[in-house]
CSV table of C-alpha atoms in Angstrom, one decimal:
chain,number,residue,atom,x,y,z
A,1089,MET,CA,150.1,29.3,83.6
A,1090,GLN,CA,149.6,31.2,86.7
A,1091,PHE,CA,152.6,31.4,89.1
A,1092,ASP,CA,150.9,29.7,92.1
A,1093,GLN,CA,150.1,26.9,89.9
A,1094,PHE,CA,153.7,26.7,88.7
A,1095,LEU,CA,154.9,26.8,92.4
A,1096,SER,CA,152.8,23.7,93.2
A,1097,LEU,CA,154.0,21.9,90.2
A,1098,ILE,CA,157.7,22.9,91.0
A,1099,SER,CA,157.4,21.0,94.3
A,1100,LYS,CA,156.8,17.7,92.3
A,1101,LEU,CA,159.6,18.5,89.7
A,1102,GLU,CA,162.2,18.5,92.4
A,1103,HIS,CA,161.9,14.7,92.6
A,1104,SER,CA,161.1,14.0,88.9
A,1105,ASN,CA,163.5,12.3,86.5
A,1106,ILE,CA,165.0,14.6,83.7
A,1107,GLY,CA,164.8,13.9,80.1
A,1108,GLY,CA,168.6,14.1,79.3
A,1109,SER,CA,169.7,13.2,75.9
A,1110,SER,CA,166.1,12.2,74.8
A,1111,SER,CA,165.0,15.7,75.3
A,1112,HIS,CA,168.0,17.2,73.9
A,1113,LEU,CA,167.9,15.2,70.7
A,1114,LYS,CA,164.6,16.8,69.7
A,1115,MET,CA,166.4,20.0,69.0
A,1116,ILE,CA,169.5,18.8,67.3
A,1117,PRO,CA,169.9,18.9,63.6
A,1118,LYS,CA,170.4,15.4,62.1
A,1119,GLU,CA,173.7,16.6,60.6
A,1120,ARG,CA,175.3,17.4,64.0
A,1121,VAL,CA,177.7,15.0,65.3
A,1122,VAL,CA,176.7,13.9,68.9
A,1123,HIS,CA,180.0,13.4,70.9
A,1124,GLY,CA,180.1,10.6,73.5
A,1125,PRO,CA,181.1,11.0,77.1
A,1126,ASP,CA,184.7,9.4,76.5
A,1127,GLU,CA,185.4,11.9,73.6
A,1128,ILE,CA,184.2,14.8,75.6
A,1129,SER,CA,186.3,13.8,78.6
A,1130,HIS,CA,189.4,13.4,76.3
A,1131,ARG,CA,188.8,17.1,75.1
A,1132,ASN,CA,188.9,18.4,78.7
A,1133,PRO,CA,186.2,20.9,78.3
A,1134,LYS,CA,185.9,24.0,80.4
A,1135,LYS,CA,183.1,24.2,82.8
A,1136,ALA,CA,180.2,26.8,82.8
A,1137,ALA,CA,176.7,27.0,84.4
A,1138,VAL,CA,173.5,28.9,83.4
A,1139,MET,CA,170.1,29.7,85.2
A,1140,ALA,CA,166.7,29.1,83.8
A,1141,LEU,CA,165.0,31.5,86.1
A,1142,PHE,CA,161.2,31.5,86.4
A,1143,TYR,CA,159.1,34.3,88.1
A,1144,PRO,CA,155.6,35.9,88.2
A,1145,GLY,CA,155.0,38.7,85.7
A,1146,ALA,CA,152.0,40.8,85.1
A,1147,CYS,CA,148.8,39.3,86.4
A,1148,SER,CA,151.0,36.6,88.1
A,1149,GLU,CA,151.5,34.8,84.8
A,1150,THR,CA,154.6,32.5,85.0
A,1151,LEU,CA,157.6,33.9,82.9
A,1152,PHE,CA,161.1,32.8,82.3
A,1153,LEU,CA,164.2,34.8,81.4
A,1154,LEU,CA,166.3,34.7,78.3
A,1155,ILE,CA,168.9,37.1,77.3
A,1156,LEU,CA,170.4,38.4,74.0
A,1157,ARG,CA,174.1,38.6,74.5
A,1158,ALA,CA,176.0,41.7,73.3
A,1159,ASP,CA,177.9,41.5,69.9
A,1160,TYR,CA,181.5,41.0,71.2
A,1161,ASP,CA,184.6,39.1,69.9
A,1162,GLY,CA,183.6,35.7,71.1
A,1163,THR,CA,182.0,32.4,70.1
A,1164,HIS,CA,178.6,33.0,71.6
A,1165,ALA,CA,178.4,36.8,70.9
A,1166,ALA,CA,174.9,38.1,69.9
A,1167,GLN,CA,173.2,34.8,70.7
A,1168,ILE,CA,170.2,34.2,72.8
A,1169,GLY,CA,170.7,32.1,76.0
A,1170,PHE,CA,170.3,31.9,79.8
A,1171,PRO,CA,172.1,34.1,82.1
A,1172,GLY,CA,175.4,32.3,83.0
A,1173,GLY,CA,178.9,31.9,82.3
A,1174,LYS,CA,182.4,30.3,83.1
A,1175,TYR,CA,183.1,28.5,86.3
A,1176,GLU,CA,185.8,30.5,88.3
A,1177,LYS,CA,188.0,29.1,91.0
A,1178,ASN,CA,186.4,31.1,93.7
A,1179,ASP,CA,183.0,29.6,93.1
A,1180,LEU,CA,182.2,26.9,95.7
A,1181,GLU,CA,180.3,24.7,93.0
A,1182,LEU,CA,178.8,25.2,89.7
A,1183,LYS,CA,175.4,26.2,91.2
A,1184,THR,CA,177.3,29.2,92.6
A,1185,THR,CA,178.6,30.1,89.1
A,1186,ALA,CA,174.9,30.2,87.7
A,1187,LEU,CA,173.8,32.4,90.8
A,1188,ARG,CA,176.8,34.6,90.5
A,1189,GLU,CA,176.5,35.1,86.8
A,1190,THR,CA,172.8,35.8,87.0
A,1191,TYR,CA,173.6,38.5,89.4
A,1192,GLU,CA,176.2,40.0,87.3
A,1193,GLU,CA,174.5,39.9,84.1
A,1194,VAL,CA,170.9,40.8,85.2
A,1195,GLY,CA,171.0,42.1,88.6
A,1196,VAL,CA,169.1,39.4,90.4
A,1197,ARG,CA,170.7,38.8,93.9
A,1198,MET,CA,171.9,35.3,94.7
A,1199,GLU,CA,169.9,35.1,97.8
A,1200,GLU,CA,166.6,35.9,96.1
A,1201,ILE,CA,166.9,32.7,93.8
A,1202,ILE,CA,165.7,29.4,95.1
A,1203,VAL,CA,167.4,26.7,93.0
A,1204,LYS,CA,164.9,23.7,92.5
A,1205,LYS,CA,166.8,21.4,90.2
A,1206,GLN,CA,170.0,20.8,88.2
A,1207,MET,CA,169.3,19.7,84.7
A,1208,THR,CA,171.4,17.6,82.3
A,1209,ASP,CA,174.9,18.9,81.3
A,1210,ILE,CA,175.3,19.9,77.7
A,1211,TYR,CA,178.5,19.9,75.8
A,1212,ILE,CA,179.1,22.7,73.3
A,1213,PRO,CA,181.8,21.8,70.9
A,1214,PRO,CA,182.5,25.3,69.2
A,1215,SER,CA,183.7,26.7,72.5
A,1216,ASN,CA,184.6,23.3,74.2
A,1217,PHE,CA,182.4,24.0,77.2
A,1218,ILE,CA,180.3,21.7,79.2
A,1219,VAL,CA,177.5,23.7,80.6
A,1220,SER,CA,175.4,22.6,83.8
A,1221,PRO,CA,171.8,24.2,83.7
A,1222,TYR,CA,170.0,24.9,86.9
A,1223,LEU,CA,166.2,25.6,87.3
A,1224,GLY,CA,165.6,28.4,89.8
A,1225,ILE,CA,162.8,30.5,90.9
A,1226,ILE,CA,162.2,33.9,92.4
A,1227,GLU,CA,158.8,34.6,94.0
A,1228,SER,CA,158.4,38.2,93.1
A,1229,THR,CA,158.8,40.1,90.0
A,1230,PRO,CA,162.4,41.0,89.5
A,1231,GLN,CA,163.7,44.5,88.5
A,1232,PHE,CA,166.3,43.6,86.0
A,1233,LYS,CA,169.6,45.6,85.7
A,1234,THR,CA,172.0,44.4,82.9
A,1235,ASN,CA,175.6,44.8,82.5
A,1236,GLU,CA,177.6,45.3,79.3
A,1237,GLU,CA,177.4,41.6,78.2
A,1238,VAL,CA,173.7,41.7,77.8
A,1239,ASP,CA,172.0,43.6,74.9
A,1240,GLU,CA,168.4,42.6,75.6
A,1241,ILE,CA,166.2,41.2,78.2
A,1242,ILE,CA,163.7,38.7,76.9
A,1243,GLU,CA,160.7,37.7,79.2
A,1244,VAL,CA,158.9,34.6,77.8
A,1245,LYS,CA,155.7,33.2,78.9
A,1246,LEU,CA,156.0,29.6,80.1
A,1247,SER,CA,152.7,28.9,78.3
A,1248,ASP,CA,154.5,29.8,75.1
A,1249,LEU,CA,157.2,27.3,75.7
A,1250,LEU,CA,154.5,24.4,76.4
A,1251,ASP,CA,152.7,25.4,73.2
A,1252,GLU,CA,153.7,23.1,70.4
A,1253,SER,CA,152.9,25.8,67.8
A,1254,PHE,CA,156.1,27.6,69.0
A,1255,ILE,CA,158.4,24.8,67.7
A,1256,ALA,CA,159.6,25.3,64.2
A,1257,THR,CA,162.4,24.3,61.8
A,1258,LYS,CA,164.6,27.1,60.2
A,1259,ASN,CA,167.3,26.8,57.6
A,1260,LEU,CA,170.3,28.4,59.4
A,1261,THR,CA,174.2,28.5,59.1
A,1262,THR,CA,175.8,27.1,62.1
A,1263,SER,CA,179.4,26.6,63.4
A,1264,TYR,CA,179.5,23.2,61.8
A,1265,MET,CA,177.5,23.4,58.6
A,1266,GLU,CA,176.0,26.0,56.2
A,1267,LYS,CA,172.3,26.3,55.4
A,1268,ILE,CA,170.8,23.2,57.2
A,1269,ASP,CA,167.4,22.7,58.8
A,1270,VAL,CA,167.7,23.4,62.5
A,1271,PRO,CA,164.8,22.7,65.0
A,1272,CYS,CA,164.2,25.7,67.3
A,1273,PHE,CA,161.8,27.5,69.4
A,1274,GLU,CA,160.0,30.8,68.1
A,1275,LEU,CA,159.7,32.8,71.3
A,1276,ASN,CA,159.1,36.6,71.4
A,1277,ASN,CA,160.0,37.1,67.8
A,1278,HIS,CA,163.4,35.4,68.4
A,1279,ILE,CA,164.7,32.2,67.0
A,1280,VAL,CA,166.0,30.1,70.0
A,1281,TRP,CA,168.1,27.1,68.9
A,1282,GLY,CA,171.3,25.2,69.8
A,1283,ALA,CA,172.2,24.4,73.5
A,1284,THR,CA,169.6,26.8,74.8
A,1285,ALA,CA,166.8,25.1,72.7
A,1286,MET,CA,168.1,21.7,74.0
A,1287,MET,CA,167.9,23.0,77.6
A,1288,LEU,CA,164.4,24.4,77.0
A,1289,SER,CA,163.4,21.0,75.5
A,1290,GLU,CA,164.3,19.3,78.7
A,1291,ILE,CA,162.5,21.7,80.9
A,1292,LYS,CA,159.4,21.5,78.8
A,1293,ASP,CA,159.4,17.7,79.0
A,1294,LEU,CA,159.9,17.9,82.7
A,1295,ILE,CA,156.9,20.3,83.1
A,1296,THR,CA,154.5,18.7,80.6
A,1297,GLY,CA,155.3,15.2,82.2
A,1298,GLN,CA,153.6,16.6,85.3
A,1299,LEU,CA,150.7,18.0,83.5
A,1300,HIS,CA,149.5,14.8,81.9
């Protein structure tokens, strides 16, 4: 999809309903326990936010950014996700968290990003985080500059996300069970599953809802 087409689409998406749990469930293994709002609240999860950043690439094709996190001593080490991280007390709101972390991790300045929509929060049991995803755009091709938390920049075509042939099921070992069939996206030779796949599923549903 060309970026000018995406921009015209985005103006409609700002006022569109998001898919929430119905979109998320498409990328959840049947063995995974789905926690209800009361149970999540009782666990008093930490807050975090991430940025799904869309921008024009070569020949003005629409791309979005994923990162491969560095292999450190932590729950989400060496995983693929969006730029983002933990809410800090100096952040005005969770949107600020997503913007700040995007700048810290990949070098895109906060003022360059136009935040278009907040997506549905996702609870991540292994780390006890509740994550707020934001959909943002930058109208020029960014020059990324990563910090020590990022091992690789992954630039994905929006057309690949919208293509059903990039959805697969892989037998994986997760934090809650060994060797189970996990729905995922296969993007740029990477397997994207878990919370990031759930977020992408909602973004995909939001966009395809405007295309049909």
